[in-house]
PDB file of C-alpha atoms in Angstrom:
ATOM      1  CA  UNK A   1     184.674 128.299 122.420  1.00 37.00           C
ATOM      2  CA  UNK A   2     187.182 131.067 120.540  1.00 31.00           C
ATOM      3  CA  UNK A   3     189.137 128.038 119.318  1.00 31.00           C
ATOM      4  CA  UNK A   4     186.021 126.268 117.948  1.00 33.00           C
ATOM      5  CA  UNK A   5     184.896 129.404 115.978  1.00 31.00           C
ATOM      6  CA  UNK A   6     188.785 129.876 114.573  1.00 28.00           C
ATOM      7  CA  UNK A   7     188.574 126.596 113.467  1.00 31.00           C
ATOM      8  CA  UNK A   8     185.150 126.760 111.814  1.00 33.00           C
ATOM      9  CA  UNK A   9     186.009 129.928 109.997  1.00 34.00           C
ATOM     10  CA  UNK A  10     190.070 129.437 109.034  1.00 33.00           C
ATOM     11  CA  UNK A  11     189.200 125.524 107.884  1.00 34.00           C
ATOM     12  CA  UNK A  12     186.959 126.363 104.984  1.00 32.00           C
ATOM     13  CA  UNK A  13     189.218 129.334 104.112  1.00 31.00           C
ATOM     14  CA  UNK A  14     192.115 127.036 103.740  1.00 34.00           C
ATOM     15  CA  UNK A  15     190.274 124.212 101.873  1.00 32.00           C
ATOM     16  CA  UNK A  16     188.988 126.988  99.298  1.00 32.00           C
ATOM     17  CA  UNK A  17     192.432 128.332  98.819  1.00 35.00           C
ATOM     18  CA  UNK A  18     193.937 124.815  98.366  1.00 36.00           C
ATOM     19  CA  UNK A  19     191.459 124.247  95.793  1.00 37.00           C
ATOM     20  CA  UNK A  20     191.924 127.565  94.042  1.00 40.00           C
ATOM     21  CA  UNK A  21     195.793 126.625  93.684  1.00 42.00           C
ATOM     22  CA  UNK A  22     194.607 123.228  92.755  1.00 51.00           C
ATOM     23  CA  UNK A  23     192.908 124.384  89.619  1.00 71.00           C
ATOM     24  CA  UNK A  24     195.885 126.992  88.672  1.00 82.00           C
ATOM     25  CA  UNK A  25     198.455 123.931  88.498  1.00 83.00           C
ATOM     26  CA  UNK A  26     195.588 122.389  86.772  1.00 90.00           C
ATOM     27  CA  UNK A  27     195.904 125.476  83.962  1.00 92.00           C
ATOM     28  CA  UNK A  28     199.313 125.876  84.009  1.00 93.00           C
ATOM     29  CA  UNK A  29     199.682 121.833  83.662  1.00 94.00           C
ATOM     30  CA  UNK A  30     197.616 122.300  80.461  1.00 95.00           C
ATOM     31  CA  UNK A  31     199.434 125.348  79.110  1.00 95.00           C
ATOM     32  CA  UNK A  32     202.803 123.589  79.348  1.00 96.00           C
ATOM     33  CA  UNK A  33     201.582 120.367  77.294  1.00 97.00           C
ATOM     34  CA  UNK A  34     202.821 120.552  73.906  1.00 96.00           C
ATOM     35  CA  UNK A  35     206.162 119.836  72.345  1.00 97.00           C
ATOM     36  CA  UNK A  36     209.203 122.170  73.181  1.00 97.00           C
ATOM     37  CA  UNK A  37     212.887 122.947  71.472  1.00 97.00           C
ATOM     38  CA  UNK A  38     215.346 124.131  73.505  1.00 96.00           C
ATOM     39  CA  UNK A  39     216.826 127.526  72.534  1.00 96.00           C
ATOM     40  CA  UNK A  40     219.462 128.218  75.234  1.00 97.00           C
ATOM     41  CA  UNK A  41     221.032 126.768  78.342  1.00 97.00           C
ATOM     42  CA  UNK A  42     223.217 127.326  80.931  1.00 97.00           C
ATOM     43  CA  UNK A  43     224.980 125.356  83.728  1.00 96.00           C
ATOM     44  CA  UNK A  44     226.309 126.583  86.555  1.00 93.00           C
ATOM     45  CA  UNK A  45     227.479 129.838  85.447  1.00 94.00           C
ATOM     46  CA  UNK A  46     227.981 128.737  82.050  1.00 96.00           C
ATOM     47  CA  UNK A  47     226.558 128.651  79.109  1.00 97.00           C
ATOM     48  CA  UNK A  48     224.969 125.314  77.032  1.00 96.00           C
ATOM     49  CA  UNK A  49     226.885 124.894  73.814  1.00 96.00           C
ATOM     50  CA  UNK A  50     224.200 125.226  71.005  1.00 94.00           C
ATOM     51  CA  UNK A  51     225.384 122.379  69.532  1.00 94.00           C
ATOM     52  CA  UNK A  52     224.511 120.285  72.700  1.00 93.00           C
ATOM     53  CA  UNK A  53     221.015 121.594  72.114  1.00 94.00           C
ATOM     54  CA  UNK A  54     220.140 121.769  69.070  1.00 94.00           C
ATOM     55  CA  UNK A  55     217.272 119.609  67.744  1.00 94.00           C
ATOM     56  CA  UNK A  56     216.902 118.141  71.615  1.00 95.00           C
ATOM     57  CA  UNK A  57     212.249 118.298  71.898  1.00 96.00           C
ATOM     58  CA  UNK A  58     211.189 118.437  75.630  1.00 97.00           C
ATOM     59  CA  UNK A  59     207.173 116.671  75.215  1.00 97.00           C
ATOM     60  CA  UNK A  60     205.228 117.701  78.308  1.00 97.00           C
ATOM     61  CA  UNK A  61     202.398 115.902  78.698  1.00 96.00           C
ATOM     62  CA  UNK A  62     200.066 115.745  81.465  1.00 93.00           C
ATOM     63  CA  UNK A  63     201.761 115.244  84.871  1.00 94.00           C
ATOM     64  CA  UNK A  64     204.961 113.468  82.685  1.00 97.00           C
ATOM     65  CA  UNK A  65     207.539 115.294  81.074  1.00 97.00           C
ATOM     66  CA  UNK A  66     209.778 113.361  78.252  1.00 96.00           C
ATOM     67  CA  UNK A  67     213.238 114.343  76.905  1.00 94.00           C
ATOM     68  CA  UNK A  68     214.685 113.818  74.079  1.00 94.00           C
ATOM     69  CA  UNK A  69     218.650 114.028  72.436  1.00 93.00           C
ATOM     70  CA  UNK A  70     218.413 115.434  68.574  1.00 93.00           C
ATOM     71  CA  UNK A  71     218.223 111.203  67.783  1.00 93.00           C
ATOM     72  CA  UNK A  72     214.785 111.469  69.339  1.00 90.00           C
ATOM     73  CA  UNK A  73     216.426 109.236  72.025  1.00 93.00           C
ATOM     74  CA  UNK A  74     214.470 109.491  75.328  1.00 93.00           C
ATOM     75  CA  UNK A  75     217.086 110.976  77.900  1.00 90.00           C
ATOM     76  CA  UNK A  76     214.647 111.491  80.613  1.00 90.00           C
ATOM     77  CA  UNK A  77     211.176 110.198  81.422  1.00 96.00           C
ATOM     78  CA  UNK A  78     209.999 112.506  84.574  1.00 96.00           C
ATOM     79  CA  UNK A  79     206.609 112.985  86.529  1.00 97.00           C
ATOM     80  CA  UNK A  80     206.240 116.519  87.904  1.00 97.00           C
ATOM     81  CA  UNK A  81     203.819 118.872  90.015  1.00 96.00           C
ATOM     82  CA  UNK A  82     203.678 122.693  89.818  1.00 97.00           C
ATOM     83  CA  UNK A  83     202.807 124.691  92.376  1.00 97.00           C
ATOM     84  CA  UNK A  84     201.699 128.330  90.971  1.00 95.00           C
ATOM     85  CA  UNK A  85     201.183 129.732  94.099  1.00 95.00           C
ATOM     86  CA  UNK A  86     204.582 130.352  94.651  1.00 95.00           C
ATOM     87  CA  UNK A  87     207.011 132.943  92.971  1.00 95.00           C
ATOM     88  CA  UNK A  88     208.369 132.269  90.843  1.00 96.00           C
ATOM     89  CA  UNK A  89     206.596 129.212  89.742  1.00 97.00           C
ATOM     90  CA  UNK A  90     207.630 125.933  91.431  1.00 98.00           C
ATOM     91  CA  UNK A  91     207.828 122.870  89.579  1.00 97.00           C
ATOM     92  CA  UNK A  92     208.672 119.639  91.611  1.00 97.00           C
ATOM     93  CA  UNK A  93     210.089 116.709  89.109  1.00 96.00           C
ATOM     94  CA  UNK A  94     210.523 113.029  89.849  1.00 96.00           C
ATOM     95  CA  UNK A  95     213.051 111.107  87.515  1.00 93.00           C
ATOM     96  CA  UNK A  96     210.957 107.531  86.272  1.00 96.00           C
ATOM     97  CA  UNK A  97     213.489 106.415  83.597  1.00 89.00           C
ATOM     98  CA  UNK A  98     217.095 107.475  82.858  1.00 77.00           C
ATOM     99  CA  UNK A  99     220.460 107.734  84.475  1.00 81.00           C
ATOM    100  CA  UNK A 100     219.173 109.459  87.753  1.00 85.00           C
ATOM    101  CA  UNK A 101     216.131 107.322  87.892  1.00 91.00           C
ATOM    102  CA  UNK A 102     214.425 108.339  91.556  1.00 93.00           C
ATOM    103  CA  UNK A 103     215.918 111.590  91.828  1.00 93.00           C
ATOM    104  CA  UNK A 104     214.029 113.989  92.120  1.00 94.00           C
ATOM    105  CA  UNK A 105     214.913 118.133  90.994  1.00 94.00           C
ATOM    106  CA  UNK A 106     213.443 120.902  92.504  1.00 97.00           C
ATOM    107  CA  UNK A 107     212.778 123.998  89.889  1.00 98.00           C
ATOM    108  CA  UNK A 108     210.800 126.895  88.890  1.00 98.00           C
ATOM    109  CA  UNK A 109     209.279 127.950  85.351  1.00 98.00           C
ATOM    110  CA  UNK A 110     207.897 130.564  84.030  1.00 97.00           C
ATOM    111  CA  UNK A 111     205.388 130.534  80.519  1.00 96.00           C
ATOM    112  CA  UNK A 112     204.949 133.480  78.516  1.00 96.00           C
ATOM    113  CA  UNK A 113     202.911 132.759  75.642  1.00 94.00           C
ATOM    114  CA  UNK A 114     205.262 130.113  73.278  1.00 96.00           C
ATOM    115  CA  UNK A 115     207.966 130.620  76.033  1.00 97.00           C
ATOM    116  CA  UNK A 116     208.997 128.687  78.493  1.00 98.00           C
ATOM    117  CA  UNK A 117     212.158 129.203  80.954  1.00 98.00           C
ATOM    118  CA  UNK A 118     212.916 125.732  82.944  1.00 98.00           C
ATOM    119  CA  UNK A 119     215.487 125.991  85.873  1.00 98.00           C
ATOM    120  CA  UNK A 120     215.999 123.732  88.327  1.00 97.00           C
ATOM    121  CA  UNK A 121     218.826 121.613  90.271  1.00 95.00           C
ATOM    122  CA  UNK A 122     218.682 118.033  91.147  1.00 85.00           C
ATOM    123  CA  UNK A 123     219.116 116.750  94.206  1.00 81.00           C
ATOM    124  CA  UNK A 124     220.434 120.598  95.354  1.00 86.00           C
ATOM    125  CA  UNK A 125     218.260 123.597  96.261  1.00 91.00           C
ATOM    126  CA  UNK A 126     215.208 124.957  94.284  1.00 96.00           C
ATOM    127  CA  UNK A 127     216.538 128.106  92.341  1.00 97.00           C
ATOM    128  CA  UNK A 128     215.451 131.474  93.024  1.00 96.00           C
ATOM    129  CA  UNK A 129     216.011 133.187  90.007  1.00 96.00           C
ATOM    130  CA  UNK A 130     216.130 132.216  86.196  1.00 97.00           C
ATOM    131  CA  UNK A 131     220.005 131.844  86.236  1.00 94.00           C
ATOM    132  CA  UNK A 132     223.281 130.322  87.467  1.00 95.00           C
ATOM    133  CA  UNK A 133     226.387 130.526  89.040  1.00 93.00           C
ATOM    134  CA  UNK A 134     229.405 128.417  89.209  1.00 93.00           C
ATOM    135  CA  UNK A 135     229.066 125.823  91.956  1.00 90.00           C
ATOM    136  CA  UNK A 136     225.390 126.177  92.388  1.00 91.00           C
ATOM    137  CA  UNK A 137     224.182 122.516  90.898  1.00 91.00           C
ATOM    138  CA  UNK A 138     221.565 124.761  89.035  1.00 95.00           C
ATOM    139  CA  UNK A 139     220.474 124.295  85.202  1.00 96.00           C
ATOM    140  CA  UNK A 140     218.042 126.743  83.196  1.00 97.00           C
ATOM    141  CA  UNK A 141     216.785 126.106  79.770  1.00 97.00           C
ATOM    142  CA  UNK A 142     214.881 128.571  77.123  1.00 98.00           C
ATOM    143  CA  UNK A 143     212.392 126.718  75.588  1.00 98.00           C
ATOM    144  CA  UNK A 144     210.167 127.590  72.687  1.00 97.00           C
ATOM    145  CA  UNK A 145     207.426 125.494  71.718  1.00 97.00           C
ATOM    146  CA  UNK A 146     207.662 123.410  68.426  1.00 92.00           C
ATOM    147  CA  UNK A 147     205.412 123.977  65.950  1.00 84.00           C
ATOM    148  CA  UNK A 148     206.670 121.499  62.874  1.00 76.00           C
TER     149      UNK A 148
END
């Protein structure tokens, strides 16, 4: 009988909070779209050459994220799913066109305002933290978004 009553208390608690973090992916998803440059990188431990970045455009869209070499040549076409509920941020990516096509990269982000940090490793472990260290397989990016 205790069991029954858990189960009719804790199941609607859970399906509430699932929806809750539902609808925060859901704002965060539409906070990201938009068009973003890349201001700085790093890579394991070191840093991106600005040249390698410079006029590079990441377009998030919703649930696909495209990017693009300073030729506005599509590098990567990627689905992803954020889960806000975590900290920091998790963002789960899915490579649909490109050299890794089927990979998939495990990251976090963070979006302050016109700001957005992007770190993440594929095929490796999900980050913790917004940076890198040699051997790690990790990648961040500074992103701010593109206003032509």
């Amino acid at each position: 009988m205790y069991a029954r009553w858990l189960a009719v208390l804790v199941i609607p608690c859970a399906l509430t909070a699932s929806a809750l973090c539902g609808g925060r992916a859901e704002g965060d998803a539409k906070k990201l779209q938009g068009t973003w440059s890349l201001t700085g990188g790093e890579d394991q431990g070191k840093p991106v050459p600005a040249e390698k970045l410079q006029g590079n455009l990441v377009v998030i869209a919703k649930g696909t994220i495209i990017a693009n070499d300073k030729d506005h040549k599509k590098l990567y076409v990627m689905t992803y799913k954020l889960d806000p509920s975590r900290k920091p941020h998790a963002i789960d990516m899915t490579i649909a066109e490109g050299r890794d096509k089927g990979k998939t990269a495990k990251g976090i982000y963070e979006l302050q305002g016109d700001n957005l940090k992007l770190c993440y490793s594929i095929g490796g472990d999900r980050p913790a933290t917004f940076s890198t260290k040699a051997g790690d397989k990790h990648l961040c990016f500074a992103m701010k978004r593109f206003k032509p």
